[in-house]
Amino acid sequence: MKNTDFKPFLFKSAVMAMACDGHIADSEISEIRNIVANEIYFMGYDFEEPLKSNTENIKANGKNAINQYLQEIATNDLNDHQEILLIEVLLRIILADGKADESELKFLHMAKSKLKTDEQTLIVKFPHQIDYLMDSNNYGSHEEFPHEISI
C-alpha cells in the first residue's frame, strides 16, 4: 500500500480500535494525539477531520463500520512493515486505558487474522504484549465482529 494511502488507513485503524468497546476513553484520545504528534509514520498528518469523520461513521453504523474496516484490512496490500505498524498502533490504542476489554481483544485478533504476518513474528516484535497477541479463544476465526457499538 502506498504511504499516502497508508496514513489514513492506519489512523482509521486507531479510531476503530478506540471505539470497538463502545466507549472512547480520554486516555485513548490522548494516545492517538501522542502517536500522530510523535511517530514518523504520521509526520505531517492532519488528523482532526479524519477523527471526526471516522467517529461519525462508527456512531452511525456501529459494528457494521468495524466489519467493513476488517474487510478493508483483507483487501489492502499491506507490506510486512505496514502490518507491524498496524499491530503496534492497535496495541497502543487498546492498552491506552490500562486494560484490554474482551471486545478489544476480539477486534485485535480479528484484525490480526487478516494479515500475512504470523503470530510468532508479532510475539517476537512485541514480547511484552504476548498475553494480548495470543488468540487462545480463537477470536480470529470469527467472520464478523459480534458486539454492538454505540458511542
Coordinates of C-alpha atoms in Angstrom, one line a residue, residues 7-20 23-39 41-43 45-52 54-55 58 88-97:
K7 CA -1.5 7.0 6.8
P8 CA -5.3 7.5 6.6
F9 CA -5.8 3.7 6.9
L10 CA -3.5 3.5 9.9
F11 CA -5.3 6.4 11.5
K12 CA -8.7 4.8 10.8
S13 CA -7.3 1.6 12.4
A14 CA -6.6 3.6 15.6
V15 CA -10.1 5.1 15.7
M16 CA -11.7 1.7 15.1
A17 CA -9.6 0.2 18.0
M18 CA -10.6 3.1 20.2
A19 CA -14.3 2.6 19.6
C20 CA -14.7 -1.1 19.3
H23 CA -16.5 3.7 24.8
I24 CA -14.0 6.3 23.8
A25 CA -11.7 6.9 26.8
D26 CA -9.9 10.2 27.2
S27 CA -6.6 8.2 27.5
E28 CA -7.3 6.7 24.1
I29 CA -7.8 10.1 22.5
S30 CA -4.6 11.2 24.2
E31 CA -2.7 8.2 22.8
I32 CA -3.9 8.9 19.3
R33 CA -2.8 12.5 19.6
N34 CA 0.6 11.3 21.0
I35 CA 1.1 8.8 18.2
V36 CA 0.2 11.4 15.5
A37 CA 2.4 14.0 17.1
N38 CA 5.5 11.9 17.7
E39 CA 5.7 9.0 15.3
Y41 CA 4.9 7.4 10.1
F42 CA 2.3 10.1 10.8
M43 CA 4.5 13.1 10.1
Y45 CA -0.8 14.1 9.1
D46 CA -3.8 16.4 9.9
F47 CA -6.0 14.1 11.9
E48 CA -8.8 16.3 13.3
E49 CA -11.2 15.8 10.3
P50 CA -10.4 12.1 9.9
L51 CA -11.0 11.6 13.7
K52 CA -14.4 13.3 13.4
N54 CA -14.4 8.1 11.4
T55 CA -16.1 8.6 14.7
I58 CA -18.9 4.4 13.8
E88 CA 1.7 -1.6 17.1
V89 CA -0.9 1.1 16.7
L90 CA -3.8 -1.2 17.6
L91 CA -1.9 -2.4 20.7
R92 CA -1.1 1.1 21.8
I93 CA -4.7 2.3 21.5
I94 CA -6.2 -0.8 23.1
L95 CA -3.9 -0.6 26.1
A96 CA -4.0 3.2 26.4
D97 CA -6.6 3.0 29.2

